[in-house]
Amino acid sequence: MTKTRIIGTGSYLPLTILSNEHLSTIVDTNDEWIMERTGIKERRIATTETTSSMASAAALLALEDSKVLAEDIDLIIVATFTPDSSMPSVSCKVQGSIGAVHAVCFDLNAACSGFLFALTTAHAYISSGIYKNALIIGAEALSRAIDWTDRGTCVLFGDGAGAVVLSKDSVGFIGSLLGSDGGKGEVLTYSKQMTKNLFDKEIIENSYIQMDGQEVFKFAVRKVPENISQLLEQHHTNIGQIDHFILHQANKRIIQSVAKRLNADENKFPINLNYCGNTSAASIPILIDDLNRGGKLKKNDTLVLSGFGGGLTWGSCLLTW
Ligand code: ACO
């Protein structure tokens, strides 16, 4: 089977910064509580930006980095659960704005695990010979899905987008292991308000992100190490062989706990949630781009990408840089 490799990265963060100090003038919270419980210091908030505009900006930077022309992209997948419109999809809007005239476009929703699901999907298409060059984007405007009076959630999230170009190559994507458990979906929910139809008695009431924080925490610290261990075992790889563990940036304590449970060196778990907050499907590609542009990823480094989120969903990918 053909292999695939990430050959370019890009990201976009909104210009407006919301610090913990500023947040404490909006809800009853403080910098100390947020830093101690999450590691988040500030986050970016979309004001003039939309999910599509952020996704397009990240996509253009990834194309430039990859040296692939927009017209040579034949697949665009955007992972998001906060699209600015359901129709047209964010991916179609990106296609229009960057001029990727030959691309097939669709959005994919696996909440915070979305980028890993999209990367795996693109890999399957390219390795089976259907497409050659894919743009895979994680983009979220979570600030528009949050109850700004709920201090339990509004301190956690931020907006942004990250993108990668995936192409045919001799090495790169090694494998992935994804999972879902719809039976436990109620611990993390977001239902966009819909218009009533003729027969509906009531409309769905939950129109903000709602979360049972402690249940999500327990799920993440158990499932993420288990999932990574299983994936590595499938590919006869040891923890010590991994150069970078690029985890979904939800909470510093979750990342530290995963490192501990895997018996892995915590220095191999880069973090940018201190200035991005939790950007859901965008967090992993934004962090990859930070590392790539910062010169931290060397050719042939071995990477684990891993995340968890609403659905419930989770997943990990193993790849050579
Ligand atoms: N500022 C100050 N106090 C607060 C805040 C706040 N922002 N939020 C809650 N509190 C208070 C609570 O009211 C509670 O007060 P009480 O003891 O008087 O009742 C106290 O702090 C403790 O609240 P808990 O919810 O028990 O705090 P916990 O230690 O569990 O931390 C947190 C909460 C940070 C949300 C934690 O549970 C967590 O990180 N969970 C995982 C969340 C996560 O990863 N979400 C992302 C999900 S996936 C995705 O990315 C979409």
mmCIF file of C-alpha atoms and ligand atoms in Angstrom:
data_model
loop_
_atom_site.group_PDB
_atom_site.id
_atom_site.type_symbol
_atom_site.label_atom_id
_atom_site.label_comp_id
_atom_site.label_asym_id
_atom_site.label_seq_id
_atom_site.Cartn_x
_atom_site.Cartn_y
_atom_site.Cartn_z
ATOM 1 C CA MET A 1 0.000 0.000 0.000
ATOM 2 C CA THR A 2 1.157 3.555 -0.710
ATOM 3 C CA LYS A 3 2.396 5.448 2.326
ATOM 4 C CA THR A 4 1.584 9.044 3.219
ATOM 5 C CA ARG A 5 3.500 11.827 4.936
ATOM 6 C CA ILE A 6 2.813 15.269 6.397
ATOM 7 C CA ILE A 7 4.773 17.636 4.144
ATOM 8 C CA GLY A 8 3.538 21.044 5.299
ATOM 9 C CA THR A 9 1.867 22.726 8.282
ATOM 10 C CA GLY A 10 0.110 25.996 9.060
ATOM 11 C CA SER A 11 -1.980 27.552 11.797
ATOM 12 C CA TYR A 12 -3.978 30.649 12.625
ATOM 13 C CA LEU A 13 -4.903 32.138 15.991
ATOM 14 C CA PRO A 14 -7.354 35.057 16.285
ATOM 15 C CA LEU A 15 -5.815 38.443 17.097
ATOM 16 C CA THR A 16 -7.826 39.057 20.283
ATOM 17 C CA ILE A 17 -6.215 37.696 23.463
ATOM 18 C CA LEU A 18 -8.361 36.982 26.536
ATOM 19 C CA SER A 19 -6.238 36.641 29.689
ATOM 20 C CA ASN A 20 -7.245 34.965 32.945
ATOM 21 C CA GLU A 21 -7.151 38.413 34.571
ATOM 22 C CA HIS A 22 -9.634 39.769 32.032
ATOM 23 C CA LEU A 23 -11.841 36.664 32.446
ATOM 24 C CA SER A 24 -11.983 37.244 36.197
ATOM 25 C CA THR A 25 -13.816 40.524 35.485
ATOM 26 C CA ILE A 26 -16.486 38.546 33.544
ATOM 27 C CA VAL A 27 -17.082 35.522 35.841
ATOM 28 C CA ASP A 28 -16.171 34.663 39.440
ATOM 29 C CA THR A 29 -12.738 33.135 38.804
ATOM 30 C CA ASN A 30 -9.061 33.972 39.145
ATOM 31 C CA ASP A 31 -5.700 33.324 37.468
ATOM 32 C CA GLU A 32 -4.494 31.090 40.305
ATOM 33 C CA TRP A 33 -7.470 28.684 40.076
ATOM 34 C CA ILE A 34 -7.308 28.432 36.283
ATOM 35 C CA MET A 35 -3.521 27.965 36.172
ATOM 36 C CA GLU A 36 -3.505 25.368 38.955
ATOM 37 C CA ARG A 37 -6.423 23.336 37.583
ATOM 38 C CA THR A 38 -5.652 23.604 33.846
ATOM 39 C CA GLY A 39 -2.329 25.341 33.028
ATOM 40 C CA ILE A 40 -4.167 27.875 30.815
ATOM 41 C CA LYS A 41 -2.960 31.501 31.065
ATOM 42 C CA GLU A 42 -4.735 33.060 28.092
ATOM 43 C CA ARG A 43 -6.704 32.065 24.981
ATOM 44 C CA ARG A 44 -7.552 33.670 21.617
ATOM 45 C CA ILE A 45 -11.103 34.728 20.822
ATOM 46 C CA ALA A 46 -12.538 35.139 17.308
ATOM 47 C CA THR A 47 -14.015 38.602 16.821
ATOM 48 C CA THR A 48 -13.904 39.335 13.095
ATOM 49 C CA GLU A 49 -12.777 35.744 12.340
ATOM 50 C CA THR A 50 -15.016 32.762 11.548
ATOM 51 C CA THR A 51 -14.252 29.039 11.596
ATOM 52 C CA SER A 52 -13.929 29.174 7.786
ATOM 53 C CA SER A 53 -11.676 32.235 7.703
ATOM 54 C CA MET A 54 -9.348 30.743 10.328
ATOM 55 C CA ALA A 55 -9.320 27.396 8.476
ATOM 56 C CA SER A 56 -8.502 29.148 5.186
ATOM 57 C CA ALA A 57 -5.659 31.149 6.744
ATOM 58 C CA ALA A 58 -4.129 27.991 8.258
ATOM 59 C CA ALA A 59 -4.591 26.128 4.946
ATOM 60 C CA LEU A 60 -2.746 28.784 2.925
ATOM 61 C CA LEU A 61 0.224 28.636 5.307
ATOM 62 C CA ALA A 62 0.297 24.820 5.143
ATOM 63 C CA LEU A 63 0.244 24.945 1.333
ATOM 64 C CA GLU A 64 3.085 27.471 1.280
ATOM 65 C CA ASP A 65 5.116 25.279 3.657
ATOM 66 C CA SER A 66 4.467 22.133 1.571
ATOM 67 C CA LYS A 67 5.144 23.816 -1.804
ATOM 68 C CA VAL A 68 2.009 22.069 -3.134
ATOM 69 C CA LEU A 69 -0.202 24.312 -5.275
ATOM 70 C CA ALA A 70 -3.857 24.790 -4.292
ATOM 71 C CA GLU A 71 -4.978 23.355 -7.638
ATOM 72 C CA ASP A 72 -3.025 20.144 -6.912
ATOM 73 C CA ILE A 73 -5.014 19.462 -3.730
ATOM 74 C CA ASP A 74 -7.648 16.823 -4.461
ATOM 75 C CA LEU A 75 -9.129 16.355 -0.964
ATOM 76 C CA ILE A 76 -9.994 18.819 1.836
ATOM 77 C CA ILE A 77 -11.335 17.568 5.169
ATOM 78 C CA VAL A 78 -12.158 20.013 7.956
ATOM 79 C CA ALA A 79 -12.630 18.608 11.450
ATOM 80 C CA THR A 80 -14.918 20.882 13.450
ATOM 81 C CA PHE A 81 -17.979 20.854 15.670
ATOM 82 C CA THR A 82 -18.383 24.635 15.471
ATOM 83 C CA PRO A 83 -18.829 25.338 11.731
ATOM 84 C CA ASP A 84 -19.988 28.854 10.855
ATOM 85 C CA SER A 85 -22.550 27.170 8.620
ATOM 86 C CA SER A 86 -23.583 23.555 8.171
ATOM 87 C CA MET A 87 -24.249 24.208 4.509
ATOM 88 C CA PRO A 88 -22.051 25.041 2.729
ATOM 89 C CA SER A 89 -19.515 23.104 4.769
ATOM 90 C CA VAL A 90 -16.400 24.806 6.139
ATOM 91 C CA SER A 91 -14.286 22.692 3.766
ATOM 92 C CA CYS A 92 -16.224 23.956 0.717
ATOM 93 C CA LYS A 93 -15.756 27.529 1.948
ATOM 94 C CA VAL A 94 -12.013 26.884 2.330
ATOM 95 C CA GLN A 95 -11.900 25.443 -1.180
ATOM 96 C CA GLY A 96 -13.554 28.576 -2.542
ATOM 97 C CA SER A 97 -11.272 30.969 -0.717
ATOM 98 C CA ILE A 98 -7.933 29.246 -1.489
ATOM 99 C CA GLY A 99 -8.777 28.215 -5.076
ATOM 100 C CA ALA A 100 -8.384 24.451 -4.638
ATOM 101 C CA VAL A 101 -10.598 23.949 -7.672
ATOM 102 C CA HIS A 102 -9.958 20.198 -8.056
ATOM 103 C CA ALA A 103 -10.614 19.204 -4.444
ATOM 104 C CA VAL A 104 -13.384 17.048 -3.025
ATOM 105 C CA CYS A 105 -14.485 18.645 0.250
ATOM 106 C CA PHE A 106 -16.324 17.546 3.368
ATOM 107 C CA ASP A 107 -16.433 18.313 7.101
ATOM 108 C CA LEU A 108 -16.044 15.689 9.779
ATOM 109 C CA ASN A 109 -17.194 15.897 13.408
ATOM 110 C CA ALA A 110 -15.509 13.811 16.072
ATOM 111 C CA ALA A 111 -15.276 16.750 18.533
ATOM 112 C CA CYS A 112 -11.781 17.145 20.007
ATOM 113 C CA SER A 113 -10.592 13.896 18.368
ATOM 114 C CA GLY A 114 -11.656 15.211 14.952
ATOM 115 C CA PHE A 115 -8.204 15.966 13.547
ATOM 116 C CA LEU A 116 -7.053 12.392 14.231
ATOM 117 C CA PHE A 117 -10.165 10.970 12.551
ATOM 118 C CA ALA A 118 -9.637 13.308 9.560
ATOM 119 C CA LEU A 119 -5.938 12.437 9.246
ATOM 120 C CA THR A 120 -6.756 8.724 9.320
ATOM 121 C CA THR A 121 -9.511 9.202 6.711
ATOM 122 C CA ALA A 122 -7.189 11.141 4.384
ATOM 123 C CA HIS A 123 -4.470 8.518 4.837
ATOM 124 C CA ALA A 124 -6.943 5.789 3.842
ATOM 125 C CA TYR A 125 -7.961 7.685 0.686
ATOM 126 C CA ILE A 126 -4.384 8.454 -0.393
ATOM 127 C CA SER A 127 -2.890 5.074 0.458
ATOM 128 C CA SER A 128 -5.622 3.321 -1.539
ATOM 129 C CA GLY A 129 -4.767 5.486 -4.562
ATOM 130 C CA ILE A 130 -8.008 7.495 -4.735
ATOM 131 C CA TYR A 131 -6.406 10.892 -3.994
ATOM 132 C CA LYS A 132 -2.834 12.225 -4.001
ATOM 133 C CA ASN A 133 -2.678 15.431 -1.929
ATOM 134 C CA ALA A 134 -4.956 16.243 0.999
ATOM 135 C CA LEU A 135 -5.437 19.300 3.179
ATOM 136 C CA ILE A 136 -6.513 18.270 6.652
ATOM 137 C CA ILE A 137 -7.681 21.069 8.898
ATOM 138 C CA GLY A 138 -8.905 21.327 12.493
ATOM 139 C CA ALA A 139 -10.784 24.595 13.079
ATOM 140 C CA GLU A 140 -13.031 25.788 15.913
ATOM 141 C CA ALA A 141 -14.776 28.947 17.099
ATOM 142 C CA LEU A 142 -15.577 27.548 20.549
ATOM 143 C CA SER A 143 -16.089 31.021 22.004
ATOM 144 C CA ARG A 144 -19.405 31.052 20.104
ATOM 145 C CA ALA A 145 -20.511 27.750 21.718
ATOM 146 C CA ILE A 146 -19.767 28.674 25.315
ATOM 147 C CA ASP A 147 -22.028 29.958 28.068
ATOM 148 C CA TRP A 148 -20.037 33.025 29.142
ATOM 149 C CA THR A 149 -21.771 32.981 32.550
ATOM 150 C CA ASP A 150 -20.577 29.410 33.327
ATOM 151 C CA ARG A 151 -17.157 29.634 34.972
ATOM 152 C CA GLY A 152 -16.841 25.834 34.878
ATOM 153 C CA THR A 153 -16.495 25.851 31.053
ATOM 154 C CA CYS A 154 -15.820 29.374 29.752
ATOM 155 C CA VAL A 155 -12.285 29.464 31.190
ATOM 156 C CA LEU A 156 -11.213 26.329 29.308
ATOM 157 C CA PHE A 157 -11.674 27.011 25.610
ATOM 158 C CA GLY A 158 -10.090 29.091 22.848
ATOM 159 C CA ASP A 159 -10.448 29.596 19.080
ATOM 160 C CA GLY A 160 -8.063 28.789 16.230
ATOM 161 C CA ALA A 161 -7.193 26.545 13.306
ATOM 162 C CA GLY A 162 -4.355 24.247 12.289
ATOM 163 C CA ALA A 163 -3.731 22.543 8.950
ATOM 164 C CA VAL A 164 -1.432 19.952 7.402
ATOM 165 C CA VAL A 165 -0.817 18.777 3.845
ATOM 166 C CA LEU A 166 -0.674 14.980 3.544
ATOM 167 C CA SER A 167 0.827 13.448 0.387
ATOM 168 C CA LYS A 168 2.125 10.171 -1.023
ATOM 169 C CA ASP A 169 5.635 9.311 0.183
ATOM 170 C CA SER A 170 7.770 6.287 0.997
ATOM 171 C CA VAL A 171 7.546 6.767 4.797
ATOM 172 C CA GLY A 172 5.321 8.720 7.180
ATOM 173 C CA PHE A 173 1.975 7.567 8.548
ATOM 174 C CA ILE A 174 2.508 4.224 10.293
ATOM 175 C CA GLY A 175 -0.887 3.528 11.836
ATOM 176 C CA SER A 176 -3.796 4.778 13.908
ATOM 177 C CA LEU A 177 -6.221 3.453 16.486
ATOM 178 C CA LEU A 178 -9.534 5.273 16.877
ATOM 179 C CA GLY A 179 -12.483 4.613 19.173
ATOM 180 C CA SER A 180 -15.967 5.818 20.109
ATOM 181 C CA ASP A 181 -18.429 5.178 22.932
ATOM 182 C CA GLY A 182 -21.818 6.709 22.194
ATOM 183 C CA GLY A 183 -23.206 5.232 25.404
ATOM 184 C CA LYS A 184 -21.251 7.776 27.478
ATOM 185 C CA GLY A 185 -21.877 10.829 25.294
ATOM 186 C CA GLU A 186 -23.836 12.755 27.922
ATOM 187 C CA VAL A 187 -20.711 13.830 29.865
ATOM 188 C CA LEU A 188 -19.756 16.304 27.129
ATOM 189 C CA THR A 189 -22.495 17.849 24.986
ATOM 190 C CA TYR A 190 -23.291 20.712 22.626
ATOM 191 C CA SER A 191 -26.629 20.913 20.830
ATOM 192 C CA LYS A 192 -27.059 23.763 18.433
ATOM 193 C CA GLN A 193 -30.558 25.185 18.644
ATOM 194 C CA MET A 194 -32.708 24.080 15.677
ATOM 195 C CA THR A 195 -35.998 25.477 14.434
ATOM 196 C CA LYS A 196 -39.041 23.393 15.459
ATOM 197 C CA ASN A 197 -40.671 21.339 12.755
ATOM 198 C CA LEU A 198 -44.445 20.958 12.407
ATOM 199 C CA PHE A 199 -44.639 17.997 14.811
ATOM 200 C CA ASP A 200 -41.934 18.762 17.410
ATOM 201 C CA LYS A 201 -43.325 19.524 20.875
ATOM 202 C CA GLU A 202 -40.204 21.372 21.998
ATOM 203 C CA ILE A 203 -36.832 22.477 20.731
ATOM 204 C CA ILE A 204 -33.589 21.175 22.156
ATOM 205 C CA GLU A 205 -32.635 23.320 25.128
ATOM 206 C CA ASN A 206 -28.928 22.715 25.525
ATOM 207 C CA SER A 207 -27.327 25.211 23.204
ATOM 208 C CA TYR A 208 -23.978 25.617 24.977
ATOM 209 C CA ILE A 209 -21.077 23.287 25.655
ATOM 210 C CA GLN A 210 -21.906 21.392 28.841
ATOM 211 C CA MET A 211 -19.479 19.130 30.606
ATOM 212 C CA ASP A 212 -19.101 16.868 33.606
ATOM 213 C CA GLY A 213 -15.479 17.949 34.145
ATOM 214 C CA GLN A 214 -14.498 15.232 36.578
ATOM 215 C CA GLU A 215 -15.940 12.412 34.452
ATOM 216 C CA VAL A 216 -14.162 13.779 31.363
ATOM 217 C CA PHE A 217 -10.932 14.008 33.361
ATOM 218 C CA LYS A 218 -11.200 10.385 34.559
ATOM 219 C CA PHE A 219 -12.061 9.167 31.048
ATOM 220 C CA ALA A 220 -9.084 11.001 29.514
ATOM 221 C CA VAL A 221 -6.409 9.848 31.969
ATOM 222 C CA ARG A 222 -7.563 6.224 31.610
ATOM 223 C CA LYS A 223 -8.326 6.033 27.879
ATOM 224 C CA VAL A 224 -5.454 8.046 26.362
ATOM 225 C CA PRO A 225 -2.564 5.957 27.815
ATOM 226 C CA GLU A 226 -4.464 2.724 27.121
ATOM 227 C CA ASN A 227 -5.050 3.764 23.493
ATOM 228 C CA ILE A 228 -1.431 4.851 22.927
ATOM 229 C CA SER A 229 -0.098 1.621 24.485
ATOM 230 C CA GLN A 230 -2.333 -0.541 22.256
ATOM 231 C CA LEU A 231 -1.306 1.365 19.115
ATOM 232 C CA LEU A 232 2.401 1.060 19.934
ATOM 233 C CA GLU A 233 2.010 -2.636 20.679
ATOM 234 C CA GLN A 234 0.306 -3.175 17.290
ATOM 235 C CA HIS A 235 3.324 -1.618 15.578
ATOM 236 C CA HIS A 236 6.006 -3.240 17.770
ATOM 237 C CA THR A 237 7.163 0.153 19.028
ATOM 238 C CA ASN A 238 8.357 1.019 22.548
ATOM 239 C CA ILE A 239 7.523 4.166 24.516
ATOM 240 C CA GLY A 240 11.254 4.993 24.520
ATOM 241 C CA GLN A 241 11.316 5.101 20.697
ATOM 242 C CA ILE A 242 8.850 8.010 20.571
ATOM 243 C CA ASP A 243 10.440 11.452 20.169
ATOM 244 C CA HIS A 244 7.291 13.581 20.643
ATOM 245 C CA PHE A 245 3.865 12.874 22.154
ATOM 246 C CA ILE A 246 1.603 15.535 20.637
ATOM 247 C CA LEU A 247 -1.511 15.361 22.787
ATOM 248 C CA HIS A 248 -4.832 17.189 22.554
ATOM 249 C CA GLN A 249 -4.314 20.361 24.574
ATOM 250 C CA ALA A 250 -7.221 20.227 27.045
ATOM 251 C CA ASN A 251 -5.534 20.376 30.416
ATOM 252 C CA LYS A 252 -1.923 20.294 31.631
ATOM 253 C CA ARG A 253 -2.774 17.917 34.475
ATOM 254 C CA ILE A 254 -4.253 15.393 32.025
ATOM 255 C CA ILE A 255 -1.079 15.527 29.895
ATOM 256 C CA GLN A 256 1.165 15.073 32.955
ATOM 257 C CA SER A 257 -0.940 12.174 34.160
ATOM 258 C CA VAL A 258 -0.775 10.478 30.714
ATOM 259 C CA ALA A 259 3.046 10.840 30.698
ATOM 260 C CA LYS A 260 3.223 9.306 34.166
ATOM 261 C CA ARG A 261 0.930 6.384 33.339
ATOM 262 C CA LEU A 262 2.943 5.634 30.200
ATOM 263 C CA ASN A 263 6.172 5.895 32.188
ATOM 264 C CA ALA A 264 7.361 8.350 29.542
ATOM 265 C CA ASP A 265 9.598 11.415 29.798
ATOM 266 C CA GLU A 266 7.312 14.442 30.426
ATOM 267 C CA ASN A 267 9.711 16.623 28.392
ATOM 268 C CA LYS A 268 8.545 14.753 25.297
ATOM 269 C CA PHE A 269 5.002 16.143 25.782
ATOM 270 C CA PRO A 270 5.054 19.683 24.340
ATOM 271 C CA ILE A 271 2.405 22.110 25.573
ATOM 272 C CA ASN A 272 0.910 25.277 24.086
ATOM 273 C CA LEU A 273 -2.415 25.287 25.958
ATOM 274 C CA ASN A 274 -0.969 28.000 28.230
ATOM 275 C CA TYR A 275 -1.546 30.545 25.444
ATOM 276 C CA CYS A 276 -4.167 28.767 23.251
ATOM 277 C CA GLY A 277 -6.556 27.201 25.760
ATOM 278 C CA ASN A 278 -8.404 24.104 24.567
ATOM 279 C CA THR A 279 -9.089 24.584 20.831
ATOM 280 C CA SER A 280 -10.693 21.138 20.403
ATOM 281 C CA ALA A 281 -10.091 19.699 16.888
ATOM 282 C CA ALA A 282 -7.605 22.489 16.169
ATOM 283 C CA SER A 283 -5.306 21.845 19.119
ATOM 284 C CA ILE A 284 -3.146 19.037 17.671
ATOM 285 C CA PRO A 285 -2.484 20.649 14.240
ATOM 286 C CA ILE A 286 -1.773 24.034 15.883
ATOM 287 C CA LEU A 287 0.786 22.357 18.148
ATOM 288 C CA ILE A 288 2.334 20.433 15.223
ATOM 289 C CA ASP A 289 2.725 23.718 13.366
ATOM 290 C CA ASP A 290 4.277 25.423 16.422
ATOM 291 C CA LEU A 291 6.831 22.610 16.697
ATOM 292 C CA ASN A 292 7.495 22.470 12.951
ATOM 293 C CA ARG A 293 8.056 26.211 12.612
ATOM 294 C CA GLY A 294 10.106 26.250 15.825
ATOM 295 C CA GLY A 295 12.491 23.668 14.280
ATOM 296 C CA LYS A 296 11.649 21.113 16.981
ATOM 297 C CA LEU A 297 10.712 18.266 14.610
ATOM 298 C CA LYS A 298 13.609 16.511 12.880
ATOM 299 C CA LYS A 299 13.282 14.381 9.773
ATOM 300 C CA ASN A 300 12.531 10.748 10.744
ATOM 301 C CA ASP A 301 11.498 11.646 14.322
ATOM 302 C CA THR A 302 8.779 9.282 15.565
ATOM 303 C CA LEU A 303 5.574 11.023 16.689
ATOM 304 C CA VAL A 304 2.474 9.940 18.554
ATOM 305 C CA LEU A 305 -0.584 12.182 18.129
ATOM 306 C CA SER A 306 -3.357 11.464 20.599
ATOM 307 C CA GLY A 307 -6.636 12.979 21.690
ATOM 308 C CA PHE A 308 -10.046 12.495 23.271
ATOM 309 C CA GLY A 309 -13.325 14.336 23.277
ATOM 310 C CA GLY A 310 -17.075 14.470 22.947
ATOM 311 C CA GLY A 311 -18.980 11.535 21.529
ATOM 312 C CA LEU A 312 -17.200 10.103 23.388
ATOM 313 C CA THR A 313 -14.343 9.682 20.944
ATOM 314 C CA TRP A 314 -10.611 9.064 21.200
ATOM 315 C CA GLY A 315 -7.703 8.132 18.982
ATOM 316 C CA SER A 316 -3.968 8.064 18.380
ATOM 317 C CA CYS A 317 -1.779 8.129 15.262
ATOM 318 C CA LEU A 318 1.803 6.909 14.978
ATOM 319 C CA LEU A 319 3.983 8.510 12.319
ATOM 320 C CA THR A 320 7.451 9.268 11.093
ATOM 321 C CA TRP A 321 8.137 12.962 10.510
HETATM 322 N N1 ACO B 1 -12.853 29.508 38.899
HETATM 323 C C1 ACO B 1 -12.945 29.333 40.218
HETATM 324 N N2 ACO B 1 -13.608 28.305 40.794
HETATM 325 C C2 ACO B 1 -14.193 27.425 39.956
HETATM 326 C C3 ACO B 1 -14.148 27.550 38.548
HETATM 327 C C4 ACO B 1 -13.447 28.652 38.034
HETATM 328 N N3 ACO B 1 -13.328 28.863 36.718
HETATM 329 N N4 ACO B 1 -14.817 26.519 38.004
HETATM 330 C C5 ACO B 1 -15.286 25.757 38.998
HETATM 331 N N5 ACO B 1 -14.905 26.300 40.189
HETATM 332 C C6 ACO B 1 -15.183 25.814 41.528
HETATM 333 C C7 ACO B 1 -16.379 24.914 41.599
HETATM 334 O O1 ACO B 1 -17.562 25.666 41.700
HETATM 335 C C8 ACO B 1 -16.088 24.114 42.829
HETATM 336 O O2 ACO B 1 -16.404 24.902 43.963
HETATM 337 P P1 ACO B 1 -17.030 24.216 45.276
HETATM 338 O O3 ACO B 1 -15.978 23.272 45.775
HETATM 339 O O4 ACO B 1 -17.264 25.384 46.175
HETATM 340 O O5 ACO B 1 -18.261 23.523 44.820
HETATM 341 C C9 ACO B 1 -14.561 23.969 42.815
HETATM 342 O O6 ACO B 1 -14.084 25.002 41.948
HETATM 343 C C10 ACO B 1 -14.105 22.633 42.284
HETATM 344 O O7 ACO B 1 -14.798 22.348 41.078
HETATM 345 P P2 ACO B 1 -14.534 21.056 40.246
HETATM 346 O O8 ACO B 1 -15.383 21.068 39.026
HETATM 347 O O9 ACO B 1 -14.614 19.870 41.156
HETATM 348 O O10 ACO B 1 -12.990 21.281 39.843
HETATM 349 P P3 ACO B 1 -11.983 20.271 39.233
HETATM 350 O O11 ACO B 1 -10.816 20.136 40.102
HETATM 351 O O12 ACO B 1 -12.647 19.005 38.742
HETATM 352 O O13 ACO B 1 -11.489 21.064 37.952
HETATM 353 C C11 ACO B 1 -11.811 21.079 35.587
HETATM 354 C C12 ACO B 1 -12.421 21.405 36.933
HETATM 355 C C13 ACO B 1 -10.585 21.947 35.365
HETATM 356 C C14 ACO B 1 -12.846 21.398 34.515
HETATM 357 C C15 ACO B 1 -11.403 19.582 35.568
HETATM 358 O O14 ACO B 1 -12.469 18.769 35.983
HETATM 359 C C16 ACO B 1 -10.973 19.140 34.209
HETATM 360 O O15 ACO B 1 -9.959 19.576 33.714
HETATM 361 N N6 ACO B 1 -11.734 18.222 33.604
HETATM 362 C C17 ACO B 1 -11.441 17.801 32.241
HETATM 363 C C18 ACO B 1 -12.055 18.807 31.371
HETATM 364 C C19 ACO B 1 -11.607 18.690 29.971
HETATM 365 O O16 ACO B 1 -10.541 18.194 29.661
HETATM 366 N N7 ACO B 1 -12.459 19.174 29.108
HETATM 367 C C20 ACO B 1 -12.188 19.098 27.730
HETATM 368 C C21 ACO B 1 -13.004 18.007 27.257
HETATM 369 S S1 ACO B 1 -12.714 17.404 25.697
HETATM 370 C C22 ACO B 1 -12.662 18.653 24.809
HETATM 371 O O17 ACO B 1 -11.571 19.100 24.630
HETATM 372 C C23 ACO B 1 -13.909 19.359 24.333
#
